[in-house]
Coordinates of C-alpha atoms in Angstrom, one line a residue:
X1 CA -64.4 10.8 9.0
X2 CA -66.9 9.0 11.3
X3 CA -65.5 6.0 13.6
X4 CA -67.1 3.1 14.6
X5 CA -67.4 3.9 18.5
X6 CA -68.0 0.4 19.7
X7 CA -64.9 -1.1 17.6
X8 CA -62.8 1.8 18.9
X9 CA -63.7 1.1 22.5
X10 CA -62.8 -2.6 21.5
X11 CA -59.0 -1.5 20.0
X12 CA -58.7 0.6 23.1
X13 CA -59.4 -2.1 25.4
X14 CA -56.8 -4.1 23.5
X15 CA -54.1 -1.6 23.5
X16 CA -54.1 -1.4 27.3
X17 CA -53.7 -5.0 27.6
X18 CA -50.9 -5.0 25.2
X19 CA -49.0 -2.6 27.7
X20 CA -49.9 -4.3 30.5
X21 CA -48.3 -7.3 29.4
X22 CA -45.0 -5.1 28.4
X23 CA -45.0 -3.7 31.8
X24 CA -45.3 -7.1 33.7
X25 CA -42.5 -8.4 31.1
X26 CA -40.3 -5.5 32.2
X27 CA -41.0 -5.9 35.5
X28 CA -40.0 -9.6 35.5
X29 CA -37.6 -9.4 33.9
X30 CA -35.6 -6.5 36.2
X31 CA -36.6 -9.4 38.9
X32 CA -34.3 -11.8 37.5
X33 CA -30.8 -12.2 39.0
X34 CA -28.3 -10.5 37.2
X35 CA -25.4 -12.7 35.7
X36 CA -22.5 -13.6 38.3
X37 CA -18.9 -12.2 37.2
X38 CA -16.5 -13.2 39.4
X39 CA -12.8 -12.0 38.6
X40 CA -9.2 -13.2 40.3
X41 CA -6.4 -10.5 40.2
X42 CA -3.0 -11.5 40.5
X43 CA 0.1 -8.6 40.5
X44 CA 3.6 -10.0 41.8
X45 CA 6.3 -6.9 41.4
X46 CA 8.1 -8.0 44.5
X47 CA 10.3 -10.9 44.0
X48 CA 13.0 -12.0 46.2
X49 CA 15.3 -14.1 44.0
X50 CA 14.7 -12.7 40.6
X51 CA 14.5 -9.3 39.0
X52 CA 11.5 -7.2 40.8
X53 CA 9.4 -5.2 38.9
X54 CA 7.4 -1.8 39.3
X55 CA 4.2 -2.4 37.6
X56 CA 2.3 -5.3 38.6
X57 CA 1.2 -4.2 41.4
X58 CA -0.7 -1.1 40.4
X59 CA -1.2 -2.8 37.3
X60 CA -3.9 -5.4 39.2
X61 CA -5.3 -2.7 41.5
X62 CA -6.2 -0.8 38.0
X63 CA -7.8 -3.9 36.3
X64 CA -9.0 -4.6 40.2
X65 CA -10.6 -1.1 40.2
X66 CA -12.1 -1.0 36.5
X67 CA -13.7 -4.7 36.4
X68 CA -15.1 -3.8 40.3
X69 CA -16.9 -0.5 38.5
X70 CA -18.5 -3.2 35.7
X71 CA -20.1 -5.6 38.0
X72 CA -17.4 -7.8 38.5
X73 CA -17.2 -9.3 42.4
X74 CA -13.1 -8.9 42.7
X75 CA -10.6 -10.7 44.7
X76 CA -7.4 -9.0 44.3
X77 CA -4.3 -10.8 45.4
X78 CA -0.8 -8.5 45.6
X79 CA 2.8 -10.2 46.0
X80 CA 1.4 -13.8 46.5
X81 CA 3.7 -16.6 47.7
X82 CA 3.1 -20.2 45.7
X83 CA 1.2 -21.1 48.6
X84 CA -1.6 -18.1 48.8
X85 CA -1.6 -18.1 45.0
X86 CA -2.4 -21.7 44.4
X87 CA -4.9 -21.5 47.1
X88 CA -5.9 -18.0 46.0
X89 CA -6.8 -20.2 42.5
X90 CA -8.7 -22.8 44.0
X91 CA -10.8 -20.5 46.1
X92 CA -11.6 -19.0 42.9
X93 CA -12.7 -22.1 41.1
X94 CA -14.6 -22.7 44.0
X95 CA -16.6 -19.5 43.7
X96 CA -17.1 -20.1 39.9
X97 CA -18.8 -23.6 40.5
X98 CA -21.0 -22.0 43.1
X99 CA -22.3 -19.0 40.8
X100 CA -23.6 -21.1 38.4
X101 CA -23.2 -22.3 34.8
X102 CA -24.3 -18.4 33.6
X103 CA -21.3 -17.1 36.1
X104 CA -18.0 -15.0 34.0
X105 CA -15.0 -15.8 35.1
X106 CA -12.3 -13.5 34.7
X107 CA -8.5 -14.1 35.8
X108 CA -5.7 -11.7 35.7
X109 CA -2.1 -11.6 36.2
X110 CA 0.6 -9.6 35.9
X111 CA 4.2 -10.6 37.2
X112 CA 7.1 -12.9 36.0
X113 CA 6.0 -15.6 33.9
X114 CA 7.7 -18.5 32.1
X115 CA 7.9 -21.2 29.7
X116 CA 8.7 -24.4 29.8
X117 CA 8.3 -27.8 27.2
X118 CA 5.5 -25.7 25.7
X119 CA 3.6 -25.1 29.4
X120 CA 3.3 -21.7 30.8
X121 CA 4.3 -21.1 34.8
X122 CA 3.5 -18.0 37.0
X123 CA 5.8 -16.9 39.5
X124 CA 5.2 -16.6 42.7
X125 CA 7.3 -13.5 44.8
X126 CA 8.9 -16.7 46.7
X127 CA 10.3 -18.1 43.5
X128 CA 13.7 -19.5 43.3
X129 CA 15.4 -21.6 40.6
X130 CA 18.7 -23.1 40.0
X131 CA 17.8 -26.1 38.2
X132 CA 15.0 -26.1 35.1
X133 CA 13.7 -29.3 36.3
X134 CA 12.4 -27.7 39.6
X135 CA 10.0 -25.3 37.5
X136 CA 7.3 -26.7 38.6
X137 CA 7.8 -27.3 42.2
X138 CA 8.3 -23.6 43.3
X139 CA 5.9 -22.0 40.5
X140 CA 2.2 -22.3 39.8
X141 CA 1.4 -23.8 36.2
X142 CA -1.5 -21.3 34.4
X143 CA -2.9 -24.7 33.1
X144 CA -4.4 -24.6 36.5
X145 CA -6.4 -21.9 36.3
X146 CA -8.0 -23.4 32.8
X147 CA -8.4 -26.5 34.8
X148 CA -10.6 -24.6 37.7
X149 CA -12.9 -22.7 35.4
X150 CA -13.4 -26.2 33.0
X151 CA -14.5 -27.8 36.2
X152 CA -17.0 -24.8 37.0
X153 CA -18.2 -25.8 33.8
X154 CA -19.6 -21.7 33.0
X155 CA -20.5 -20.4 29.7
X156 CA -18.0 -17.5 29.9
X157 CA -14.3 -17.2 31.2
X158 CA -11.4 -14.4 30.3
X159 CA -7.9 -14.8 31.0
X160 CA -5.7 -12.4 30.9
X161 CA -1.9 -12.6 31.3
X162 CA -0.1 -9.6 31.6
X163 CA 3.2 -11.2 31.9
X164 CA 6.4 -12.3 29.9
X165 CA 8.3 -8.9 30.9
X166 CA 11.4 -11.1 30.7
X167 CA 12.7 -14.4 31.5
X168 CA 14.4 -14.5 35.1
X169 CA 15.9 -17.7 34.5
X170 CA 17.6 -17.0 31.1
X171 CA 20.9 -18.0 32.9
X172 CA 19.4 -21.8 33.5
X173 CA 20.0 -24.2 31.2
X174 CA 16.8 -25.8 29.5
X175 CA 14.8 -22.6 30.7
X176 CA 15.6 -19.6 28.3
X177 CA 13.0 -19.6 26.0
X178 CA 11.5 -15.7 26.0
X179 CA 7.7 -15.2 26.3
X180 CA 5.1 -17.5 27.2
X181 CA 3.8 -20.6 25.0
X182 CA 0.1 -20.8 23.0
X183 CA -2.2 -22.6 25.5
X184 CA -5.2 -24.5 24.8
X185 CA -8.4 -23.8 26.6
X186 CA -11.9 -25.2 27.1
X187 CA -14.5 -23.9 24.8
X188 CA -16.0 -21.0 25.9
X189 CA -12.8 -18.9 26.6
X190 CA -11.0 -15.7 25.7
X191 CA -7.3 -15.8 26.5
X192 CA -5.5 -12.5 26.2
X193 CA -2.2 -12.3 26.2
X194 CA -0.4 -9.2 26.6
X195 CA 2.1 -10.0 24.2
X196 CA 2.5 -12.5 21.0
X197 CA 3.5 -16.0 22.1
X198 CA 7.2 -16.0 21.9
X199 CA 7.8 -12.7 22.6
X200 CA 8.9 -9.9 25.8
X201 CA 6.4 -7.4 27.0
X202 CA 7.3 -3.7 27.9
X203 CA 6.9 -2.8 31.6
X204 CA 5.9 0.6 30.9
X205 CA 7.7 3.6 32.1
X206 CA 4.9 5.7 33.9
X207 CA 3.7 3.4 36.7
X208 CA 1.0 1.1 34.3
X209 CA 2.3 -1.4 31.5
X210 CA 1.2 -0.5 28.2
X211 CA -0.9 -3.1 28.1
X212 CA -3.2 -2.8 31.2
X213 CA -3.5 0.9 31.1
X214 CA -5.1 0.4 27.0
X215 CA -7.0 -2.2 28.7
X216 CA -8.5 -0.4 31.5
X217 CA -9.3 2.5 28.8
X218 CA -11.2 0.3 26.8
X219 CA -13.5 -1.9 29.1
X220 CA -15.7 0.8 30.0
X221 CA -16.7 1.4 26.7
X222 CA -20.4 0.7 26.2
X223 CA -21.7 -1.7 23.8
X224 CA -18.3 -3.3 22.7
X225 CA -17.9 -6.7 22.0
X226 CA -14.6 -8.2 24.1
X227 CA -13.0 -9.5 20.3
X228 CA -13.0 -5.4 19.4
X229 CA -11.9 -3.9 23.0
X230 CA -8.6 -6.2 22.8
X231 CA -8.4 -5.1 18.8
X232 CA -8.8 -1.9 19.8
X233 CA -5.9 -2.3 22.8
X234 CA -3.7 -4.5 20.1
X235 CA -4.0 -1.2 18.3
X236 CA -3.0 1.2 21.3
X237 CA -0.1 -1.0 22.4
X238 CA 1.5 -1.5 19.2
X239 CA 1.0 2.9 18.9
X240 CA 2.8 3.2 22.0
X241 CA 5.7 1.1 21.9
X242 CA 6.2 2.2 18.3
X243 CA 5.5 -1.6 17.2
X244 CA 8.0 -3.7 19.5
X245 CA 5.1 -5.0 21.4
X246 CA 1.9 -6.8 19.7
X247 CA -0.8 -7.9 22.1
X248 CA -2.1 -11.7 21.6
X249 CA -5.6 -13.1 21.9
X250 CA -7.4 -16.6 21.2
X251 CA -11.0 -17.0 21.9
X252 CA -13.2 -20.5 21.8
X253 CA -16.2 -17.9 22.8
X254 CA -19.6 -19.6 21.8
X255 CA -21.4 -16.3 23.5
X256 CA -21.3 -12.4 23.1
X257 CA -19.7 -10.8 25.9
X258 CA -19.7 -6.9 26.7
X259 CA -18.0 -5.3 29.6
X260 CA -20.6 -3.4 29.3
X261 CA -23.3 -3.7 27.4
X262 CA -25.0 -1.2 25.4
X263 CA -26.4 1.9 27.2
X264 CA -29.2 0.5 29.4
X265 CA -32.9 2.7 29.2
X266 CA -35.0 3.6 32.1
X267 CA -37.6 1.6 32.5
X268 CA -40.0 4.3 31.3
X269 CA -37.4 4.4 27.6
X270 CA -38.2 0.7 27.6
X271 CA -41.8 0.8 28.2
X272 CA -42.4 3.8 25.3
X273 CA -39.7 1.5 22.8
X274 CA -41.7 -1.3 23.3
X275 CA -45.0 0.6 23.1
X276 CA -43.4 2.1 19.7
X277 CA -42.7 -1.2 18.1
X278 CA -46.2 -2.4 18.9
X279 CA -47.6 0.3 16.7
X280 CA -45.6 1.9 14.3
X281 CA -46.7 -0.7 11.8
X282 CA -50.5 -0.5 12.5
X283 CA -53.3 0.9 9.7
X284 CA -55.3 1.9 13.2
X285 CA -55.6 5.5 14.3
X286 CA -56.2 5.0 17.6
X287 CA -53.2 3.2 19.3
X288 CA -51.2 5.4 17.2
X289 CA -52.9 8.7 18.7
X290 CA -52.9 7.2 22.4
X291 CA -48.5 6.4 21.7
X292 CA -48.3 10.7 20.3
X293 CA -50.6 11.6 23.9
X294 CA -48.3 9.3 26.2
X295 CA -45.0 10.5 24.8
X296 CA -45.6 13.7 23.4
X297 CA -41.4 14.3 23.5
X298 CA -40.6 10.8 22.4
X299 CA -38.4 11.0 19.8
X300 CA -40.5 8.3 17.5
X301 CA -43.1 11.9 17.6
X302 CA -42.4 12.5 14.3
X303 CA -42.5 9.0 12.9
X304 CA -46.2 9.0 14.6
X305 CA -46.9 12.0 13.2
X306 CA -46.7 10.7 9.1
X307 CA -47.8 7.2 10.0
X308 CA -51.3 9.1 11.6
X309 CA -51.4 10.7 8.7
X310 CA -51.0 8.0 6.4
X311 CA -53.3 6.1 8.2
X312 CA -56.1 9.1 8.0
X313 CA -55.4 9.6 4.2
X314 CA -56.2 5.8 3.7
X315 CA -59.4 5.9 5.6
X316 CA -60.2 9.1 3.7
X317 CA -59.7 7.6 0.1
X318 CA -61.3 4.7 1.1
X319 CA -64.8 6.3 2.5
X320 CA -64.6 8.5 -1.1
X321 CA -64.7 5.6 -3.2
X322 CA -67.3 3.5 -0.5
X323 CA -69.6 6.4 -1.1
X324 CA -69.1 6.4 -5.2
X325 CA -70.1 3.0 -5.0
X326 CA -72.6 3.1 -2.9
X327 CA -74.3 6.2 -4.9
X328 CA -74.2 4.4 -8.0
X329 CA -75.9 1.6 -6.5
X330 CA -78.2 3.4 -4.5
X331 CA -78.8 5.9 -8.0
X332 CA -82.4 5.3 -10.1
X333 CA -81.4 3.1 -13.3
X334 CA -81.0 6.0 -16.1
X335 CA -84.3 6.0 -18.5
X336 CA -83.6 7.1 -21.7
X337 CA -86.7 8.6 -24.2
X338 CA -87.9 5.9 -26.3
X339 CA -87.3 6.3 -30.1
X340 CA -89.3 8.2 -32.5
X341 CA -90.9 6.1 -35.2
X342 CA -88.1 6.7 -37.9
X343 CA -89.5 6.4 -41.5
X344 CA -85.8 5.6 -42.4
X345 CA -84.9 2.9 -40.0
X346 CA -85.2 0.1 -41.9
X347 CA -83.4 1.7 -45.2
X348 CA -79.9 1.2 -46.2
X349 CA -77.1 4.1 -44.6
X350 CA -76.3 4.3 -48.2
X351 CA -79.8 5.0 -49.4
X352 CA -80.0 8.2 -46.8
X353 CA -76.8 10.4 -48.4
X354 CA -78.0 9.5 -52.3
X355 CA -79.2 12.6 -54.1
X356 CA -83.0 13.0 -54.4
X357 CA -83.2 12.0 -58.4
X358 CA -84.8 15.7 -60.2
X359 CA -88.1 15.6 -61.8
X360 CA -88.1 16.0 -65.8

């Protein structure tokens, strides 16, 4: 099989333009800033006037520790009065307005938590209450925190409340309700709670809560979508405290999010995937030959292979039936002998098999 010369220079010149363009792509696009995530962790174990507790604190350097490992820029708060926490909050809204509207916000808390009139209140270490209707004066409402990432006005914020261990104030009138209430948040936000609303959380036993330690398990998994790592944690939790505790989760997401996204190529992986899809449909040999002698151990080798050959067969059955057509037009018009003068052309078929009548 003979190939044009000129026209393959031609497809040459346009496969090398092709990856040039990829490569400047790539390049531009590694240039671009990477998304702002910006996370708040909150972990109050010891409280002065109500029941301490054991785990928040090395609850929130966990999550502090596994959200710093996947990009997040972490501000990690431990034992916070009311004061530090409420400014510890505005700070953070503060930092999610100046990242941008692509910015993640992600806020965290484990500690004492309650309800109250269907509003949900964290408690600070400084915390102390003998009357319901003071609630609000010596605790943080987590309204607030929805009300600093709707003003950042992001695409993307998590909350998750790790809370709802118990109710310190059972012993108050107007303040024993157990668990933590159903919020409502701006679109574009996944609340997790560690428990359903309404119910007590489990502290945990060997220095993590149930909940954070699944959690921290299942962020770094690659490729996950955030509604299947708490699914997958709702499943872990509920294993583990043999089904008296079933994590809760409400999302008004309008974008994907991944802790982490899929497993991210080199840019050399890129460039031959790109390359790849460029050609593996083509009916020309040539880019097809020049992908197999760039990435001679890409693993697309063997899809290059058949396609090279399927593109060779084609050429091959086409230049067979060119040539057929072109020797039968190219072939001297067939002359057939001209016909004998037949004495019994012009007679009847009939007349030819009739007996020859004998002579008397």
């Amino acid at each position: 099989m003979i190939w044009n010369q000129k026209a393959a220079i031609g497809r040459l010149i346009r496969l090398i333009s092709a990856v040039s363009i990829v490569i400047f792509s790539m390049q531009a696009a590694s240039a671009q800033e990477i998304e702002p995530r910006i996370a708040l962790i909150i972990g109050n174990g010891s409280y002065g006037a109500v029941t301490a507790l054991d785990n928040p604190v090395p609850d929130a350097e966990l999550m502090a520790q596994t959200l710093e490992q996947k990009g997040f820029k972490v501000t990690i708060l431990t034992d916070a009065s009311q004061i530090s926490l409420n400014r510890a909050i505005a700070q953070f809204g503060r930092d999610l307005r100046e990242a941008g509207p692509n910015a993640t916000g992600l806020f965290y808390y484990a500690g004492h938590a309650v309800q109250s009139f269907g509003n949900n209140y964290l408690l600070p270490v400084d915390a102390s209450l003998t009357d319901a209707a003071d609630l609000s004066l010596v605790a943080v409402p987590a309204q607030a925190v929805l009300r600093q990432m709707f003003s950042a006005k992001n695409k993307t914020n998590i909350v998750i409340l790790d809370a709802c261990r118990n109710n310190p104030f059972e012993a108050i009138p107007d303040l024993n309700d157990n668990g933590l209430a159903e919020m409502k948040s701006p679109t574009g936000t996944f609340l997790a709670y560690s428990t359903a609303p309404g119910a007590v959380a489990l502290d945990g036993l060997d220095g993590n809560s149930p909940f954070t330690k699944a959690l921290a398990r299942e962020i770094p998994a690659a490729g996950v979508p955030i509604e299947q790592v708490f699914k997958n944690v709702r499943v872990k939790v509920i294993e583990e405290t043999q089904g008296q505790q079933t994590p809760w989760d409400t999302s008004s997401l309008t974008d994907d999010f991944y802790f982490v996204a899929q497993e991210e190529k080199t840019k050399e992986e890129i460039a031959e995937q790109q390359l790849w899809e460029s050609v593996k449909f083509s009916t020309d040999p040539v880019p097809v030959v020049l992908f197999m002698r760039g990435y001679p151990d890409s693993e697309h080798i063997p899809e290059a292979r058949a396609l090279l050959e399927k593109i060779i067969n084609s050429e091959l059955d086409q230049g067979t039936a060119t040539a057929g057509a072109q020797a039968q037009q190219e072939a001297p018009p067939l002359r057939l002998p001209r016909r004998s003068q037949n004495p019994h052309r012009h007679l009847n078929p009939l007349q030819l098999i009739q007996p020859k009548s004998r002579s008397a």
